[in-house]
Amino acid sequence: MSINNIFGIAGSALNAQMVRMNATASNLANADTVASSAEEAFRAKRPVFQALLSEQQTNQGSQYVGGVKVAALLEDQTAPGQIYDPSNPKADANGIIYLSNVNEVSEMVDMMASARSYQNNVEVINTARELMMRTLDLTKV
Amino acid sequence: MFDSVFGIHERALELRSQRMEILSRNIANADTPNFKARDLDFSKVLSETKDSQAIQATHAGHIGGSGLSRTADMVYTIPFNSSVDGNTVELSVEQAKYGRAAAEYQTTLRFLEGGMSAVRKALRGE
């Protein structure tokens, strides 16, 4: 029944948005971490969403074609910032420390967009549930 | 005997819930790159369902067809503005469509309720 599928589809979206919000939380938490080299510096994590267009693409056990899943968690490839600070214990031989490449402002914006999408899908579920209950009411005498 | 009580609304309810499913897919994929929003051409599908006789179950073990091949009848929506990531879902438009589809679903439910209460009245002999 289609109404049941709506719960699955919107649920998969809630899940994907939650992964996105978790990635944002991790990025913000690590915004101020420093490292001794550019390779070790923290890089912002970005989830990549993918639509589930056929049965093959759906995760094991879920049948909700048309939902969304997190296909990959990629790292932001922007070059990390550098600061000359010889007093820092993490500084390299030249006295340079490497910052994370997290942009706090864009992370906050991403978090708001993610929260808004989450709310949208909650609303979809609420409406579907209400209609389901009304359909059940047909059997009331 | 009761075949004509609900008329077209029985099939309409099925179609309306399928349309809501398709719209919920669009909303779920609002942030998916390259996702193309889809919709159901409701009046076209309904008229086809009405005209063509659905597969008849002539044996107790037959399973009736739903009369709608969903992938074939879906159309791609044309967005008002294009986006950089190739996604054609416009959230506000989809929200409005979903809200309206929910109202239409309730309309069909109301018709079904009317049919049921008529049958109930007839059975009670009121």
mmCIF file of C-alpha atoms in Angstrom:
data_model
loop_
_atom_site.group_PDB
_atom_site.id
_atom_site.type_symbol
_atom_site.label_atom_id
_atom_site.label_comp_id
_atom_site.label_asym_id
_atom_site.label_seq_id
_atom_site.Cartn_x
_atom_site.Cartn_y
_atom_site.Cartn_z
ATOM 1 C CA MET A 1 0.000 0.000 0.000
ATOM 2 C CA SER A 2 1.301 3.405 -0.996
ATOM 3 C CA ILE A 3 0.704 5.148 2.317
ATOM 4 C CA ASN A 4 3.006 2.629 3.994
ATOM 5 C CA ASN A 5 5.709 3.401 1.442
ATOM 6 C CA ILE A 6 5.519 7.087 2.359
ATOM 7 C CA PHE A 7 6.640 6.232 5.898
ATOM 8 C CA GLY A 8 9.615 4.325 4.512
ATOM 9 C CA ILE A 9 10.587 6.988 1.987
ATOM 10 C CA ALA A 10 10.329 9.882 4.424
ATOM 11 C CA GLY A 11 12.071 7.729 7.046
ATOM 12 C CA SER A 12 15.031 7.169 4.742
ATOM 13 C CA ALA A 13 15.228 10.928 4.251
ATOM 14 C CA LEU A 14 15.178 11.494 8.038
ATOM 15 C CA ASN A 15 18.029 9.042 8.323
ATOM 16 C CA ALA A 16 20.064 10.742 5.586
ATOM 17 C CA GLN A 17 19.507 14.204 7.067
ATOM 18 C CA MET A 18 20.537 12.885 10.480
ATOM 19 C CA VAL A 19 23.833 11.620 9.002
ATOM 20 C CA ARG A 20 24.332 15.062 7.465
ATOM 21 C CA MET A 21 23.680 16.756 10.813
ATOM 22 C CA ASN A 22 26.090 14.365 12.528
ATOM 23 C CA ALA A 23 28.765 15.245 9.969
ATOM 24 C CA THR A 24 28.124 18.941 10.643
ATOM 25 C CA ALA A 25 28.412 18.372 14.401
ATOM 26 C CA SER A 26 31.707 16.546 13.903
ATOM 27 C CA ASN A 27 33.029 19.292 11.621
ATOM 28 C CA LEU A 28 32.104 22.039 14.081
ATOM 29 C CA ALA A 29 33.568 20.113 17.009
ATOM 30 C CA ASN A 30 36.861 19.739 15.135
ATOM 31 C CA ALA A 31 36.960 23.254 13.719
ATOM 32 C CA ASP A 32 39.767 24.294 16.069
ATOM 33 C CA THR A 33 41.932 21.163 15.924
ATOM 34 C CA VAL A 34 45.495 21.717 14.769
ATOM 35 C CA ALA A 35 48.009 19.336 13.214
ATOM 36 C CA SER A 36 51.718 19.152 12.448
ATOM 37 C CA SER A 37 51.335 18.663 8.689
ATOM 38 C CA ALA A 38 48.836 19.434 5.934
ATOM 39 C CA GLU A 39 48.069 15.711 5.523
ATOM 40 C CA GLU A 40 47.181 15.268 9.192
ATOM 41 C CA ALA A 41 45.019 18.385 9.366
ATOM 42 C CA PHE A 42 41.317 17.767 9.970
ATOM 43 C CA ARG A 43 39.221 17.968 6.800
ATOM 44 C CA ALA A 44 35.499 18.674 6.848
ATOM 45 C CA LYS A 45 33.322 15.626 6.124
ATOM 46 C CA ARG A 46 30.609 15.903 3.470
ATOM 47 C CA PRO A 47 27.875 13.286 2.990
ATOM 48 C CA VAL A 48 26.822 12.544 -0.612
ATOM 49 C CA PHE A 49 23.134 11.741 -1.041
ATOM 50 C CA GLN A 50 21.858 9.296 -3.628
ATOM 51 C CA ALA A 51 18.301 8.496 -4.679
ATOM 52 C CA LEU A 52 17.205 4.871 -4.429
ATOM 53 C CA LEU A 53 15.835 4.418 -7.923
ATOM 54 C CA SER A 54 15.679 0.640 -8.133
ATOM 55 C CA GLU A 55 15.456 -2.408 -5.873
ATOM 56 C CA GLN A 56 19.173 -3.108 -6.327
ATOM 57 C CA GLN A 57 20.219 0.202 -4.861
ATOM 58 C CA THR A 58 18.203 -0.074 -1.671
ATOM 59 C CA ASN A 59 20.024 -1.140 1.457
ATOM 60 C CA GLN A 60 19.516 -4.657 2.702
ATOM 61 C CA GLY A 61 16.083 -5.213 4.128
ATOM 62 C CA SER A 62 14.547 -1.925 3.055
ATOM 63 C CA GLN A 63 12.187 -1.943 0.090
ATOM 64 C CA TYR A 64 11.525 1.743 -0.217
ATOM 65 C CA VAL A 65 12.275 2.615 -3.814
ATOM 66 C CA GLY A 66 12.360 6.369 -4.221
ATOM 67 C CA GLY A 67 13.949 7.063 -0.856
ATOM 68 C CA VAL A 68 17.398 8.479 -0.296
ATOM 69 C CA LYS A 69 20.582 7.086 1.151
ATOM 70 C CA VAL A 70 24.050 8.379 2.030
ATOM 71 C CA ALA A 71 26.225 6.970 -0.759
ATOM 72 C CA ALA A 72 29.550 8.232 0.555
ATOM 73 C CA LEU A 73 31.149 10.458 3.175
ATOM 74 C CA LEU A 74 33.791 12.475 1.343
ATOM 75 C CA GLU A 75 36.414 14.847 2.718
ATOM 76 C CA ASP A 76 36.490 18.503 1.779
ATOM 77 C CA GLN A 77 39.596 18.978 -0.393
ATOM 78 C CA THR A 78 40.106 22.670 0.391
ATOM 79 C CA ALA A 79 43.678 23.330 1.517
ATOM 80 C CA PRO A 80 43.951 23.717 5.316
ATOM 81 C CA GLY A 81 45.096 27.035 6.713
ATOM 82 C CA GLN A 82 48.605 27.564 8.124
ATOM 83 C CA ILE A 83 49.754 29.673 11.034
ATOM 84 C CA TYR A 84 53.272 30.470 12.226
ATOM 85 C CA ASP A 85 53.277 29.629 15.935
ATOM 86 C CA PRO A 86 56.553 28.110 17.169
ATOM 87 C CA SER A 87 55.276 28.040 20.775
ATOM 88 C CA ASN A 88 52.614 25.464 19.867
ATOM 89 C CA PRO A 89 53.741 21.919 20.749
ATOM 90 C CA LYS A 90 52.234 20.733 17.454
ATOM 91 C CA ALA A 91 54.358 23.107 15.368
ATOM 92 C CA ASP A 92 56.606 21.519 12.727
ATOM 93 C CA ALA A 93 60.333 22.216 12.209
ATOM 94 C CA ASN A 94 59.551 25.592 10.637
ATOM 95 C CA GLY A 95 57.243 26.578 13.487
ATOM 96 C CA ILE A 96 54.062 26.205 11.412
ATOM 97 C CA ILE A 97 50.808 24.604 12.606
ATOM 98 C CA TYR A 98 48.078 23.462 10.238
ATOM 99 C CA LEU A 99 44.446 24.299 10.990
ATOM 100 C CA SER A 100 41.351 22.372 9.938
ATOM 101 C CA ASN A 101 39.615 23.453 6.715
ATOM 102 C CA VAL A 102 36.206 23.729 8.420
ATOM 103 C CA ASN A 103 34.302 26.910 7.615
ATOM 104 C CA GLU A 104 32.095 27.467 10.659
ATOM 105 C CA VAL A 105 29.699 29.825 8.912
ATOM 106 C CA SER A 106 28.944 27.472 6.035
ATOM 107 C CA GLU A 107 28.615 24.580 8.497
ATOM 108 C CA MET A 108 25.994 26.509 10.463
ATOM 109 C CA VAL A 109 24.094 27.268 7.255
ATOM 110 C CA ASP A 110 24.306 23.606 6.258
ATOM 111 C CA MET A 111 22.961 22.612 9.663
ATOM 112 C CA MET A 112 19.973 24.920 9.267
ATOM 113 C CA ALA A 113 19.222 23.584 5.783
ATOM 114 C CA SER A 114 19.484 20.054 7.097
ATOM 115 C CA ALA A 115 17.153 20.777 10.016
ATOM 116 C CA ARG A 116 14.631 22.339 7.642
ATOM 117 C CA SER A 117 14.687 19.278 5.376
ATOM 118 C CA TYR A 118 14.257 17.056 8.425
ATOM 119 C CA GLN A 119 11.189 19.029 9.504
ATOM 120 C CA ASN A 120 9.732 18.764 6.010
ATOM 121 C CA ASN A 121 9.918 14.999 6.090
ATOM 122 C CA VAL A 122 8.453 14.845 9.591
ATOM 123 C CA GLU A 123 5.542 16.866 8.245
ATOM 124 C CA VAL A 124 5.154 14.407 5.341
ATOM 125 C CA ILE A 125 4.952 11.542 7.828
ATOM 126 C CA ASN A 126 2.424 13.406 9.998
ATOM 127 C CA THR A 127 0.132 14.053 7.036
ATOM 128 C CA ALA A 128 0.383 10.450 5.826
ATOM 129 C CA ARG A 129 -0.361 9.158 9.321
ATOM 130 C CA GLU A 130 -3.381 11.405 9.653
ATOM 131 C CA LEU A 131 -4.760 10.217 6.298
ATOM 132 C CA MET A 132 -4.145 6.611 7.282
ATOM 133 C CA MET A 133 -6.126 7.093 10.492
ATOM 134 C CA ARG A 134 -8.959 8.723 8.569
ATOM 135 C CA THR A 135 -9.016 5.784 6.156
ATOM 136 C CA LEU A 136 -9.263 3.436 9.131
ATOM 137 C CA ASP A 137 -12.187 5.506 10.406
ATOM 138 C CA LEU A 138 -14.169 4.337 7.348
ATOM 139 C CA THR A 139 -14.824 1.106 9.175
ATOM 140 C CA LYS A 140 -16.392 2.884 12.148
ATOM 141 C CA VAL A 141 -20.079 2.220 12.521
ATOM 142 C CA MET B 1 -24.232 -5.793 -6.065
ATOM 143 C CA PHE B 2 -22.160 -3.205 -4.233
ATOM 144 C CA ASP B 3 -19.821 -2.673 -7.175
ATOM 145 C CA SER B 4 -21.495 0.567 -8.180
ATOM 146 C CA VAL B 5 -21.764 2.021 -4.667
ATOM 147 C CA PHE B 6 -18.282 3.476 -4.576
ATOM 148 C CA GLY B 7 -18.006 4.094 -8.312
ATOM 149 C CA ILE B 8 -14.762 5.632 -9.415
ATOM 150 C CA HIS B 9 -13.704 6.666 -5.922
ATOM 151 C CA GLU B 10 -12.362 3.238 -5.032
ATOM 152 C CA ARG B 11 -9.783 3.453 -7.821
ATOM 153 C CA ALA B 12 -9.280 7.161 -7.263
ATOM 154 C CA LEU B 13 -8.222 6.529 -3.654
ATOM 155 C CA GLU B 14 -5.573 4.076 -4.850
ATOM 156 C CA LEU B 15 -4.287 6.585 -7.407
ATOM 157 C CA ARG B 16 -4.288 9.448 -4.923
ATOM 158 C CA SER B 17 -2.231 7.496 -2.402
ATOM 159 C CA GLN B 18 0.200 6.549 -5.169
ATOM 160 C CA ARG B 19 0.543 10.183 -6.151
ATOM 161 C CA MET B 20 1.268 11.095 -2.537
ATOM 162 C CA GLU B 21 3.982 8.440 -2.508
ATOM 163 C CA ILE B 22 5.590 9.949 -5.607
ATOM 164 C CA LEU B 23 5.456 13.450 -4.084
ATOM 165 C CA SER B 24 6.974 12.152 -0.846
ATOM 166 C CA ARG B 25 9.848 10.757 -2.935
ATOM 167 C CA ASN B 26 10.462 14.233 -4.311
ATOM 168 C CA ILE B 27 10.505 15.781 -0.839
ATOM 169 C CA ALA B 28 12.788 13.025 0.495
ATOM 170 C CA ASN B 29 15.248 13.702 -2.335
ATOM 171 C CA ALA B 30 15.173 17.496 -2.070
ATOM 172 C CA ASP B 31 18.934 17.505 -1.321
ATOM 173 C CA THR B 32 20.029 14.715 -3.687
ATOM 174 C CA PRO B 33 22.233 15.893 -6.567
ATOM 175 C CA ASN B 34 20.863 15.201 -10.070
ATOM 176 C CA PHE B 35 17.517 13.971 -8.763
ATOM 177 C CA LYS B 36 14.663 14.785 -11.150
ATOM 178 C CA ALA B 37 11.291 15.546 -9.569
ATOM 179 C CA ARG B 38 8.414 13.447 -10.891
ATOM 180 C CA ASP B 39 4.673 13.597 -10.735
ATOM 181 C CA LEU B 40 1.609 11.683 -11.840
ATOM 182 C CA ASP B 41 -0.636 13.119 -14.553
ATOM 183 C CA PHE B 42 -3.656 12.329 -12.453
ATOM 184 C CA SER B 43 -6.512 13.007 -14.871
ATOM 185 C CA LYS B 44 -4.788 11.120 -17.705
ATOM 186 C CA VAL B 45 -4.087 8.059 -15.577
ATOM 187 C CA LEU B 46 -7.579 8.063 -14.092
ATOM 188 C CA SER B 47 -9.249 8.253 -17.500
ATOM 189 C CA GLU B 48 -7.079 5.385 -18.748
ATOM 190 C CA THR B 49 -7.942 3.347 -15.677
ATOM 191 C CA LYS B 50 -11.616 4.097 -16.218
ATOM 192 C CA ASP B 51 -11.660 3.251 -19.931
ATOM 193 C CA SER B 52 -9.536 0.147 -20.005
ATOM 194 C CA GLN B 53 -10.984 -2.874 -18.319
ATOM 195 C CA ALA B 54 -8.644 -4.054 -15.614
ATOM 196 C CA ILE B 55 -7.448 -7.645 -15.857
ATOM 197 C CA GLN B 56 -10.357 -9.814 -14.850
ATOM 198 C CA ALA B 57 -9.840 -12.394 -12.144
ATOM 199 C CA THR B 58 -11.665 -15.432 -13.495
ATOM 200 C CA HIS B 59 -10.355 -17.839 -10.897
ATOM 201 C CA ALA B 60 -10.259 -17.637 -7.122
ATOM 202 C CA GLY B 61 -6.465 -17.962 -7.158
ATOM 203 C CA HIS B 62 -5.918 -15.007 -9.510
ATOM 204 C CA ILE B 63 -4.367 -11.864 -8.196
ATOM 205 C CA GLY B 64 -5.953 -8.710 -9.583
ATOM 206 C CA GLY B 65 -3.758 -6.123 -11.269
ATOM 207 C CA SER B 66 -3.703 -2.607 -9.923
ATOM 208 C CA GLY B 67 -4.385 -1.254 -13.413
ATOM 209 C CA LEU B 68 -1.571 1.263 -13.208
ATOM 210 C CA SER B 69 2.007 0.839 -14.322
ATOM 211 C CA ARG B 70 3.544 3.520 -12.169
ATOM 212 C CA THR B 71 6.847 4.069 -13.922
ATOM 213 C CA ALA B 72 5.195 4.409 -17.328
ATOM 214 C CA ASP B 73 2.670 7.010 -16.218
ATOM 215 C CA MET B 74 5.037 9.258 -14.319
ATOM 216 C CA VAL B 75 6.116 12.561 -15.839
ATOM 217 C CA TYR B 76 9.085 14.764 -15.022
ATOM 218 C CA THR B 77 8.186 18.149 -13.624
ATOM 219 C CA ILE B 78 9.733 21.234 -15.176
ATOM 220 C CA PRO B 79 11.313 23.463 -12.518
ATOM 221 C CA PHE B 80 10.796 27.222 -12.412
ATOM 222 C CA ASN B 81 14.493 27.735 -11.748
ATOM 223 C CA SER B 82 17.339 25.390 -12.545
ATOM 224 C CA SER B 83 19.869 24.528 -9.841
ATOM 225 C CA VAL B 84 23.608 23.978 -10.009
ATOM 226 C CA ASP B 85 23.523 20.375 -8.780
ATOM 227 C CA GLY B 86 20.974 19.236 -11.386
ATOM 228 C CA ASN B 87 18.238 18.694 -8.810
ATOM 229 C CA THR B 88 14.799 19.759 -10.076
ATOM 230 C CA VAL B 89 12.928 19.479 -6.756
ATOM 231 C CA GLU B 90 11.520 22.815 -5.646
ATOM 232 C CA LEU B 91 10.622 22.250 -2.051
ATOM 233 C CA SER B 92 7.932 24.910 -1.767
ATOM 234 C CA VAL B 93 6.204 23.642 -4.902
ATOM 235 C CA GLU B 94 6.363 20.053 -3.716
ATOM 236 C CA GLN B 95 5.048 21.004 -0.273
ATOM 237 C CA ALA B 96 2.104 22.758 -1.868
ATOM 238 C CA LYS B 97 1.435 19.772 -4.123
ATOM 239 C CA TYR B 98 1.657 17.372 -1.205
ATOM 240 C CA GLY B 99 -0.753 19.453 0.864
ATOM 241 C CA ARG B 100 -3.196 19.609 -1.985
ATOM 242 C CA ALA B 101 -2.867 15.881 -2.668
ATOM 243 C CA ALA B 102 -3.647 15.217 1.004
ATOM 244 C CA ALA B 103 -6.780 17.366 0.737
ATOM 245 C CA GLU B 104 -7.820 15.520 -2.431
ATOM 246 C CA TYR B 105 -7.280 12.200 -0.684
ATOM 247 C CA GLN B 106 -9.626 13.355 2.071
ATOM 248 C CA THR B 107 -12.178 14.425 -0.539
ATOM 249 C CA THR B 108 -12.176 10.936 -2.010
ATOM 250 C CA LEU B 109 -12.447 9.493 1.489
ATOM 251 C CA ARG B 110 -15.478 11.660 2.113
ATOM 252 C CA PHE B 111 -17.167 10.272 -1.017
ATOM 253 C CA LEU B 112 -16.429 6.740 0.139
ATOM 254 C CA GLU B 113 -17.843 7.558 3.569
ATOM 255 C CA GLY B 114 -20.999 8.799 1.882
ATOM 256 C CA GLY B 115 -21.336 5.549 -0.058
ATOM 257 C CA MET B 116 -20.813 3.489 3.067
ATOM 258 C CA SER B 117 -23.320 5.382 5.144
ATOM 259 C CA ALA B 118 -25.868 4.996 2.311
ATOM 260 C CA VAL B 119 -25.361 1.232 2.311
ATOM 261 C CA ARG B 120 -25.580 1.192 6.094
ATOM 262 C CA LYS B 121 -28.843 3.114 6.017
ATOM 263 C CA ALA B 122 -30.266 0.766 3.396
ATOM 264 C CA LEU B 123 -29.337 -2.281 5.462
ATOM 265 C CA ARG B 124 -30.924 -0.860 8.588
ATOM 266 C CA GLY B 125 -34.023 0.066 6.654
ATOM 267 C CA GLU B 126 -34.028 3.618 7.973
#
